[in-house]
PDB file of C-alpha atoms in Angstrom:
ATOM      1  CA  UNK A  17      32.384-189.978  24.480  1.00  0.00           C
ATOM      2  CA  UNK A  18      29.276-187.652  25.007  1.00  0.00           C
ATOM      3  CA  UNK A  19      28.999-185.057  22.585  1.00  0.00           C
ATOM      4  CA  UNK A  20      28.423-181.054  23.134  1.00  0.00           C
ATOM      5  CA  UNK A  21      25.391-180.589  25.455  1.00  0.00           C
ATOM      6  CA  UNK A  22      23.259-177.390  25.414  1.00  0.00           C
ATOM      7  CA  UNK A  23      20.931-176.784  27.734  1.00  0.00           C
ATOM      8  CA  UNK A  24      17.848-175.362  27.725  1.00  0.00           C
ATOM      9  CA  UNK A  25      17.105-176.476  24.133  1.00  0.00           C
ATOM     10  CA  UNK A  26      13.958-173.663  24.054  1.00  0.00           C
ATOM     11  CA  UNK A  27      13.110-170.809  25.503  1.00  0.00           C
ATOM     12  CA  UNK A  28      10.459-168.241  25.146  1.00  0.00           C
ATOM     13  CA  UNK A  29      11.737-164.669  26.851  1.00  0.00           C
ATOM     14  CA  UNK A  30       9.932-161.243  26.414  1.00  0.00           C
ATOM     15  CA  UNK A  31      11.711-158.415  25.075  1.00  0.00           C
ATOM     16  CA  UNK A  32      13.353-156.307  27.421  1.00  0.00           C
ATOM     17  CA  UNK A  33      14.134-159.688  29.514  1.00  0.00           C
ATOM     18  CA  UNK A  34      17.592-161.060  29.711  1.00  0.00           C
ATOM     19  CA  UNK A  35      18.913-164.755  29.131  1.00  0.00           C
ATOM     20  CA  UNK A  36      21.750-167.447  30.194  1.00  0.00           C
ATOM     21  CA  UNK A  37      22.268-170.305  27.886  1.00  0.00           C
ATOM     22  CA  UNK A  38      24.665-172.781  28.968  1.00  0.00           C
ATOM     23  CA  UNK A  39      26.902-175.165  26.968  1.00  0.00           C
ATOM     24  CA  UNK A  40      28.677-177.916  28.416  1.00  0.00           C
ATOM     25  CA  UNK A  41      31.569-179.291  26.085  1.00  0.00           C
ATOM     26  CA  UNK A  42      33.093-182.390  24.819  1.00  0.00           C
ATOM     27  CA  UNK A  43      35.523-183.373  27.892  1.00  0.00           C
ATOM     28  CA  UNK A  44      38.786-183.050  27.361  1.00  0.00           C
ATOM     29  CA  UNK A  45      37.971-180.022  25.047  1.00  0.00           C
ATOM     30  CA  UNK A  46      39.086-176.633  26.178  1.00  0.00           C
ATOM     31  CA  UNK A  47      37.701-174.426  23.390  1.00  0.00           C
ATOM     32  CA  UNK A  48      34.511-173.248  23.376  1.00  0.00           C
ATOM     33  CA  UNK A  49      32.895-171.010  20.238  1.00  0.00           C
ATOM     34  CA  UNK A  50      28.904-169.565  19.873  1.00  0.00           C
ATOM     35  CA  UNK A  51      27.113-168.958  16.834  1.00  0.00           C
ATOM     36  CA  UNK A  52      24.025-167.003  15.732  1.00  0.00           C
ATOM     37  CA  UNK A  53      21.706-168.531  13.055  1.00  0.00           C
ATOM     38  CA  UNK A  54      18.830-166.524  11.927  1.00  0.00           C
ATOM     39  CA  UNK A  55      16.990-167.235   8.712  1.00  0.00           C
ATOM     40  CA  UNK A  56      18.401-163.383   7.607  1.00  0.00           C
ATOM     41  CA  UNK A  57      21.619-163.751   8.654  1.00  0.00           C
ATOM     42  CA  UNK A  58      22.448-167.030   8.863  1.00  0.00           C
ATOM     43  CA  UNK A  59      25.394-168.380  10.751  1.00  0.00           C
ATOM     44  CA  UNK A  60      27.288-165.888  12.438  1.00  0.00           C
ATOM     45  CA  UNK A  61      30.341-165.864  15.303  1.00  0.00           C
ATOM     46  CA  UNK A  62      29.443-164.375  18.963  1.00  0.00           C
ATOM     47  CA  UNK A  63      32.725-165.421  20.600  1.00  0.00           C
ATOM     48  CA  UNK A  64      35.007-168.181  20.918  1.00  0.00           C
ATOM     49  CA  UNK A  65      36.371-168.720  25.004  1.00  0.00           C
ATOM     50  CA  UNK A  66      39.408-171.047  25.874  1.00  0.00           C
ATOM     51  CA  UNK A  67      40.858-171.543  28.894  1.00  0.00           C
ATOM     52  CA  UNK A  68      38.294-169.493  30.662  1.00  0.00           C
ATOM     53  CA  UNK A  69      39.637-166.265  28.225  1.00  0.00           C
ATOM     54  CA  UNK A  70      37.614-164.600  25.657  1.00  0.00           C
ATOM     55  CA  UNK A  71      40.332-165.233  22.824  1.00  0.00           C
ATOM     56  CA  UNK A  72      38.024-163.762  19.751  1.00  0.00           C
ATOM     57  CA  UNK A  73      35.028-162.250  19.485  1.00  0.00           C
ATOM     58  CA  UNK A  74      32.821-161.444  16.575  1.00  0.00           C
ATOM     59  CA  UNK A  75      30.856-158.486  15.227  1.00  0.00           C
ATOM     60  CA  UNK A  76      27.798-157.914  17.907  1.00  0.00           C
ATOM     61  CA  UNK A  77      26.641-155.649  20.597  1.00  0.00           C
ATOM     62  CA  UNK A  78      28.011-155.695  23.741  1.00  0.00           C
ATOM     63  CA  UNK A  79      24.096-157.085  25.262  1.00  0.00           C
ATOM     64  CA  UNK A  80      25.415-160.380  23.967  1.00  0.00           C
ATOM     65  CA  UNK A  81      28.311-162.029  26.703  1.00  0.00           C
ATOM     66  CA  UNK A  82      29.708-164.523  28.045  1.00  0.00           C
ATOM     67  CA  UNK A  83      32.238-166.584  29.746  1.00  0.00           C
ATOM     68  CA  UNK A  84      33.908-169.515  30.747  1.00  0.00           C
ATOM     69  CA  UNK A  85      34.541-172.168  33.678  1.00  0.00           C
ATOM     70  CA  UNK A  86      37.451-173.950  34.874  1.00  0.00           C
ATOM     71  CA  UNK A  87      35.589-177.014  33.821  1.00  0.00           C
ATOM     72  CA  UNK A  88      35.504-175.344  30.414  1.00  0.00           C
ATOM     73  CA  UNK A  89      31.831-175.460  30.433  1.00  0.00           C
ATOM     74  CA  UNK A  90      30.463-171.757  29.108  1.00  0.00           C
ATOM     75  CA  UNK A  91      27.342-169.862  29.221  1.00  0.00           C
ATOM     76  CA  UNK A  92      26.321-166.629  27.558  1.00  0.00           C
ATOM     77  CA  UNK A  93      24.028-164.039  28.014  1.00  0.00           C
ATOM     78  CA  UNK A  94      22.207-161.977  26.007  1.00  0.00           C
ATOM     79  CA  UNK A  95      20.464-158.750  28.295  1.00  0.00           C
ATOM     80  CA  UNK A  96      18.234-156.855  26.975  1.00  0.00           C
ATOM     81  CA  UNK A  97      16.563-158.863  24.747  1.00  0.00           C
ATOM     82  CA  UNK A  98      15.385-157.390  21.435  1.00  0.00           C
ATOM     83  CA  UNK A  99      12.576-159.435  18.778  1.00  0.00           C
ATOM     84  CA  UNK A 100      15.873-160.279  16.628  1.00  0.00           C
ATOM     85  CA  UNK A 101      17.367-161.991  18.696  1.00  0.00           C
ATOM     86  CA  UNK A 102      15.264-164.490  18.237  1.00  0.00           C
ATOM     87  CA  UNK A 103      17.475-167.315  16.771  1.00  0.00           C
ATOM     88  CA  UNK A 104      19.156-171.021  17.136  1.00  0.00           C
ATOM     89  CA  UNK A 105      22.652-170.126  19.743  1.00  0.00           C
ATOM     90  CA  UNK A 106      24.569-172.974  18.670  1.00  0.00           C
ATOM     91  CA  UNK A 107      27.634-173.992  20.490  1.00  0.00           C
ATOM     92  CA  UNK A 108      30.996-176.035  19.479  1.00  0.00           C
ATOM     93  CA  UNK A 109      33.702-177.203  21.111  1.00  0.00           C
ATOM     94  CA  UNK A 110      37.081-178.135  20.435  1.00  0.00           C
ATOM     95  CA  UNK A 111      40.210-178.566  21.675  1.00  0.00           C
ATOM     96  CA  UNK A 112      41.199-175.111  20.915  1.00  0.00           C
ATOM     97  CA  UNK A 113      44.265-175.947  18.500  1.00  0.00           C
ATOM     98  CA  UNK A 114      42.075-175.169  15.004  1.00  0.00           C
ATOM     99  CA  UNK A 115      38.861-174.307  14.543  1.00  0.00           C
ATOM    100  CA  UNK A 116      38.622-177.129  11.963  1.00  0.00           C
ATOM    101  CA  UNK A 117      38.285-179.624  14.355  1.00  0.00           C
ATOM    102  CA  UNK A 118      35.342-178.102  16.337  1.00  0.00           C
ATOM    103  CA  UNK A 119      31.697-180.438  17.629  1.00  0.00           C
ATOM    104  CA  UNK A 120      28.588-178.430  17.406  1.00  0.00           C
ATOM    105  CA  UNK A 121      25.978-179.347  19.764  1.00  0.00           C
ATOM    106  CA  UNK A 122      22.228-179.452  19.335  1.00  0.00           C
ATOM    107  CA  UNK A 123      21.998-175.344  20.039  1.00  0.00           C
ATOM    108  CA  UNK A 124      18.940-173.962  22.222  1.00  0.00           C
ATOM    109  CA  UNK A 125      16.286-172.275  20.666  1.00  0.00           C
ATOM    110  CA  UNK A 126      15.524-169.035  21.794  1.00  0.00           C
ATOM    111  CA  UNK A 127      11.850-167.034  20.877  1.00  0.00           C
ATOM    112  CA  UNK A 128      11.999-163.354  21.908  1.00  0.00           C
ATOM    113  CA  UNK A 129       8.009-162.279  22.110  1.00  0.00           C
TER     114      UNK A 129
ATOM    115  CA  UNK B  14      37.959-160.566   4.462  1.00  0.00           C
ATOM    116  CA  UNK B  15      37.092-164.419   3.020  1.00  0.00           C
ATOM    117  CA  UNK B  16      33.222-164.966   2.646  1.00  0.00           C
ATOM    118  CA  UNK B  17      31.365-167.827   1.028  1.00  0.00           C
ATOM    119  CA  UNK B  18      28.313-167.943  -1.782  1.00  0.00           C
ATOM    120  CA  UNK B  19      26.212-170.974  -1.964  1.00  0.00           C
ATOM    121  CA  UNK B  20      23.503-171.308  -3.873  1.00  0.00           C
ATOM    122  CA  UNK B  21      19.917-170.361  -2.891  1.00  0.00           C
ATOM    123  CA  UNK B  22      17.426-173.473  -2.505  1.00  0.00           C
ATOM    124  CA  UNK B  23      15.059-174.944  -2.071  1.00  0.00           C
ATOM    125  CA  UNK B  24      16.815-178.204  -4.036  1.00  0.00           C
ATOM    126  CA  UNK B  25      13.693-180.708  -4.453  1.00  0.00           C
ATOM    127  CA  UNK B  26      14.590-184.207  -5.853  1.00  0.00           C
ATOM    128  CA  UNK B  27      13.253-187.340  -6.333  1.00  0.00           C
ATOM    129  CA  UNK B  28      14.958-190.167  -4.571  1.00  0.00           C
ATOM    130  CA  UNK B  29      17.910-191.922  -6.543  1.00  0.00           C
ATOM    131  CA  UNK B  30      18.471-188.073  -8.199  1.00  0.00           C
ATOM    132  CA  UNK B  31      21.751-187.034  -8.601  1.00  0.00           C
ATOM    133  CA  UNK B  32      22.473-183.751  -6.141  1.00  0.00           C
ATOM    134  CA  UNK B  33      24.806-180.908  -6.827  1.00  0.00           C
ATOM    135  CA  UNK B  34      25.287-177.953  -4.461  1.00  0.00           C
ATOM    136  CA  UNK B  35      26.982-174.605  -5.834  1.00  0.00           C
ATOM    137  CA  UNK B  36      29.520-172.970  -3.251  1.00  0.00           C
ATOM    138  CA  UNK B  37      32.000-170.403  -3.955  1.00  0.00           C
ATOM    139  CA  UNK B  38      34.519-168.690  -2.353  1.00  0.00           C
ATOM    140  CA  UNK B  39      36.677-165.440  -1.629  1.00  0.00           C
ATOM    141  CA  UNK B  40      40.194-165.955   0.461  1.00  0.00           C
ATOM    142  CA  UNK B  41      43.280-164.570   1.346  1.00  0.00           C
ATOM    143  CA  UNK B  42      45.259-168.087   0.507  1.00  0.00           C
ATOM    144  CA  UNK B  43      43.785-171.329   0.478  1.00  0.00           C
ATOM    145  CA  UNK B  44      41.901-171.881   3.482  1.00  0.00           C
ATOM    146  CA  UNK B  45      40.414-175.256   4.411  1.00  0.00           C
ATOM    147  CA  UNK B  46      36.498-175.812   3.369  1.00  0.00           C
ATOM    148  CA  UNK B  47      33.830-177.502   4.632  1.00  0.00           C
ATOM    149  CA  UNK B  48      30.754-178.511   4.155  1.00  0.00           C
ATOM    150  CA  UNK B  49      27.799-179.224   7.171  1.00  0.00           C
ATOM    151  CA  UNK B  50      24.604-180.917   7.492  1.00  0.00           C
ATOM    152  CA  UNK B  51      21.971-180.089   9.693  1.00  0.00           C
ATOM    153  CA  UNK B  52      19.092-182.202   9.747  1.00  0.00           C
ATOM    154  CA  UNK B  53      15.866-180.953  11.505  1.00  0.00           C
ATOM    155  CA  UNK B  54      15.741-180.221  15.085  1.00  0.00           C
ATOM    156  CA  UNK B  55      19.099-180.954  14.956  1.00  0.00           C
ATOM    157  CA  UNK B  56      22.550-179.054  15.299  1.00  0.00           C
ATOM    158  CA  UNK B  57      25.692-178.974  12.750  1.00  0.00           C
ATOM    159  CA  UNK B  58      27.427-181.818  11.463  1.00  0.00           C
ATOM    160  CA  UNK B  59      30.479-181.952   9.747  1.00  0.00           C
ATOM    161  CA  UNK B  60      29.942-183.772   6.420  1.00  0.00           C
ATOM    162  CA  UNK B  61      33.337-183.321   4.679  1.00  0.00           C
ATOM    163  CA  UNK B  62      36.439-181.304   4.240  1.00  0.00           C
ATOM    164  CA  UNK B  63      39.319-180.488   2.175  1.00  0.00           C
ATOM    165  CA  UNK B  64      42.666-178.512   2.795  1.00  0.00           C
ATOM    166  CA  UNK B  65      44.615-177.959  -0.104  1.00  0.00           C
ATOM    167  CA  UNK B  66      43.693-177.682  -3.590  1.00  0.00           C
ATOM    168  CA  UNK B  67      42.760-180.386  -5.567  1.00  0.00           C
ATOM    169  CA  UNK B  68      42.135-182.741  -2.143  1.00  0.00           C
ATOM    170  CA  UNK B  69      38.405-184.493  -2.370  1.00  0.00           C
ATOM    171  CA  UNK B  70      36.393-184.630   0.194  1.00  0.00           C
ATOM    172  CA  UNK B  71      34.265-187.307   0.704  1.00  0.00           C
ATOM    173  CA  UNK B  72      31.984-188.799   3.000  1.00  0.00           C
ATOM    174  CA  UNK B  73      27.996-191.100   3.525  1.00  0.00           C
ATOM    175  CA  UNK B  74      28.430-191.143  -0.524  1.00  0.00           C
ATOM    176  CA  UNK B  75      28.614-187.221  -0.689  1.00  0.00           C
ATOM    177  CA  UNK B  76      31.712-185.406  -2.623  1.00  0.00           C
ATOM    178  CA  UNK B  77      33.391-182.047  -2.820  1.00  0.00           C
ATOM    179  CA  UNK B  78      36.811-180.931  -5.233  1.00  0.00           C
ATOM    180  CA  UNK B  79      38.477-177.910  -3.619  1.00  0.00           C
ATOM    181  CA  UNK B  80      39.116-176.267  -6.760  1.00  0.00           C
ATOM    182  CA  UNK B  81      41.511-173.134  -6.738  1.00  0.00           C
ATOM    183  CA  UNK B  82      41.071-172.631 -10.504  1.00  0.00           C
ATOM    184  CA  UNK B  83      37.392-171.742 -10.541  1.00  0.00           C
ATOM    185  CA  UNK B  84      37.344-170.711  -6.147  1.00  0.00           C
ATOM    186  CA  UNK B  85      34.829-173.517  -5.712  1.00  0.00           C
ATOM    187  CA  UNK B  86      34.094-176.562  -3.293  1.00  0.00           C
ATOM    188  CA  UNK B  87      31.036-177.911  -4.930  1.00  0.00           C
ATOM    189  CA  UNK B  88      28.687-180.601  -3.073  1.00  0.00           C
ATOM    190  CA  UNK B  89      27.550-183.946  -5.159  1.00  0.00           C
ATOM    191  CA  UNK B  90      26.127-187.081  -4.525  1.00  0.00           C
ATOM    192  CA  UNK B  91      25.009-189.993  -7.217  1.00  0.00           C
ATOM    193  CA  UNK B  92      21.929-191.159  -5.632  1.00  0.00           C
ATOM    194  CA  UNK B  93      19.837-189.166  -3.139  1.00  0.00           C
ATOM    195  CA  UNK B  94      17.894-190.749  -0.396  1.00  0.00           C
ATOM    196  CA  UNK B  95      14.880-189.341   1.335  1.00  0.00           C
ATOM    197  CA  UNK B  96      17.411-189.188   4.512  1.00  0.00           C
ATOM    198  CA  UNK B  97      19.979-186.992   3.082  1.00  0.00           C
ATOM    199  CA  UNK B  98      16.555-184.348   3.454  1.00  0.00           C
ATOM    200  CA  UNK B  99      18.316-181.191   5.586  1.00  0.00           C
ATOM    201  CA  UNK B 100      20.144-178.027   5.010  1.00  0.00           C
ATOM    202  CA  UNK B 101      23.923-178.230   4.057  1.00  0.00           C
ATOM    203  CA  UNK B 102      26.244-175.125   4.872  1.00  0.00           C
ATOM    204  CA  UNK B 103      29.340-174.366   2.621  1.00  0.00           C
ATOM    205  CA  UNK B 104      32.131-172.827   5.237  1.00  0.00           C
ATOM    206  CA  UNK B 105      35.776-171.837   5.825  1.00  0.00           C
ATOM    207  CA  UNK B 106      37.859-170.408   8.054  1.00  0.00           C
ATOM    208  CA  UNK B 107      38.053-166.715   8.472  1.00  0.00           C
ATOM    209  CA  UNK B 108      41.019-164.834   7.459  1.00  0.00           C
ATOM    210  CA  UNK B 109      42.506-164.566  10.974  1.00  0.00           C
ATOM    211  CA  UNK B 110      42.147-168.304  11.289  1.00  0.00           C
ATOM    212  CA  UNK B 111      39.730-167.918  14.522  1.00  0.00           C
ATOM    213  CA  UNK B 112      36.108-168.826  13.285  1.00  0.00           C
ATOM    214  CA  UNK B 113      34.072-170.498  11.017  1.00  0.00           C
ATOM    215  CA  UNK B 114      32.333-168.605   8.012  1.00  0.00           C
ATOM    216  CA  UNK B 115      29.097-170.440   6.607  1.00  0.00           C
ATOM    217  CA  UNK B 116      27.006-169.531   3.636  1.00  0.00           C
ATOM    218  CA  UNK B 117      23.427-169.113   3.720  1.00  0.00           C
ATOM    219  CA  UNK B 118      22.660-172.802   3.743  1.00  0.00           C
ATOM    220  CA  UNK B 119      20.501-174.964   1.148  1.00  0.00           C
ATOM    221  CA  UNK B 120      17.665-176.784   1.970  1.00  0.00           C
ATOM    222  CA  UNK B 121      17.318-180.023   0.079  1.00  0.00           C
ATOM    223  CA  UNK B 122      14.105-181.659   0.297  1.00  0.00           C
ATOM    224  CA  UNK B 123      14.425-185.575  -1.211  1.00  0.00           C
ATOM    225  CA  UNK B 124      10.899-187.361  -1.966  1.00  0.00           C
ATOM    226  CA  UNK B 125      10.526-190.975  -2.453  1.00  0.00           C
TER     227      UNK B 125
END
C-alpha cells in the first residue's frame, strides 16, 4: 500500500506571496492532520480534516487554511506569507478513529525569502 | 493542557554505545505515548508506543517503560548503530484526544 504522498517536497516563495501544498493520503484513510516544524517551535498542529470537515484546528492565524476532497486528498494554504513561516508542513493520515494510528508523509519544505 | 519535556541534544555516541533519551510528561489521565524517528530528508516514523502504565514499548532493538510513578516514557537501546543517526520526538495525545503533542526532538548523531 503506498504511503502518504506530499507534493511539492520544496518550495522557495517570497514574502507577501501565498502557497498550496497538497497531501494525498493513504487510501482507504479518511483523516487527514498538518503539522508545523520549525527549529523554534518544533512540531505543532495546523488542523486535522475528515470527511471533507475541518473537525479540529490548532492555535494559528487564520493566513494558514485548508481543506479537503471527496477523495480525502487535502491541501492547505498559507496567504500571506511571512519569513517564519518558513518550515517542514508535514502531513498524516489516518483513518480518522484515533490519532494514534496516524502515517506521516515525507512533508514539503517550504523557504519564505 | 498535557505537554511533553525531552531532553535537549545533541546525543553523540560511538557505535555499539548504549543510548538513553529523557522524556517527561504532564497529563490529564494516562494518555498513550510515543516515540518518532525522523531520519534526514525524511518525514516521521513511528518507532514505538505504549498505552497504559507499565506497558513496554519496543521496537528495531529500541525500548520505552511508560512509567506513571516518575511521568516518564524514557527511550533506550543496548547497542547503537551509525543508522539509528536521526532525531527522535517524545509525543502524546492532547487532552481533547484530537492531536499529537511532540517535544522538541533530540538529535542523536552515532559514529563508527
Amino acid at each position: 500500500k503506498a504511503g502518504v504522498t506530499q507534493t511539492p517536497r520544496y518550495l522557495i516563495k517570497t514574502r507577501g506571496q501565498q502557497v498550496t501544498l497538497s497531501c494525498s493520503p493513504i487510501s482507504g484513510h479518511r483523516s487527514v492532520s498538518w503539522y508545523q516544524q520549525t527549529p523554534g517551535q518544533g512540531l505543532q498542529f495546523l488542523f486535522e480534516y475528515f470527511s471533507e470537515t475541518q473537525r479540529n484546528k490548532g492555535n494559528f492565524p487564520g493566513r494558514f487554511s485548508g481543506r479537503q476532497f471527496s477523495n480525502s486528498r487535502s491541501e492547505m494554504n498559507v496567504s500571506t506569507l511571512e519569513l517564519g513561516d518558513s518550515a517542514l508542513y508535514l502531513c498524516a493520515s489516518g483513518p480518522g478513529d484515533t490519532v494514534e494510528t496516524q502515517y506521516f508523509g515525507p512533508g514539503t519544505r517550504l523557504l519564505v525569502l | 493542557g498535557n505537554s511533553v519535556t525531552q531532553m535537549e541534544g545533541p546525543v553523540t555516541l560511538s557505535e555499539e554505545a548504549f543510548l538513553t533519551i529523557n522524556c517527561t510528561y504532564t497529563a490529564t489521565g494516562y494518555p498513550s505515548l510515543f516515540w518518532y524517528v525522523q531520519y534526514p530528508g525524511e518525514g516521521l516514523q513511528l518507532l514505538l508506543k505504549a498505552t497504559k502504565a507499565d506497558d513496554k514499548g519496543s521496537n528495531k532493538g529500541f525500548e520505552a517503560t511508560y512509567r506513571k510513578e516518575t511521568t516518564s516514557f524514557h527511550l533506550e537501546k543496548g547497542s547503537v548503530q551509525v543508522s539509528d543517526s536521526a532525531v527522535y520526538f517524545c509525543a502524546l495525545v492532547n487532552q481533547a484526544g484530537t492531536a499529537l503533542i511532540f517535544g522538541k526532538g533530540t538529535t542523536l548523531s552515532v559514529s563508527s
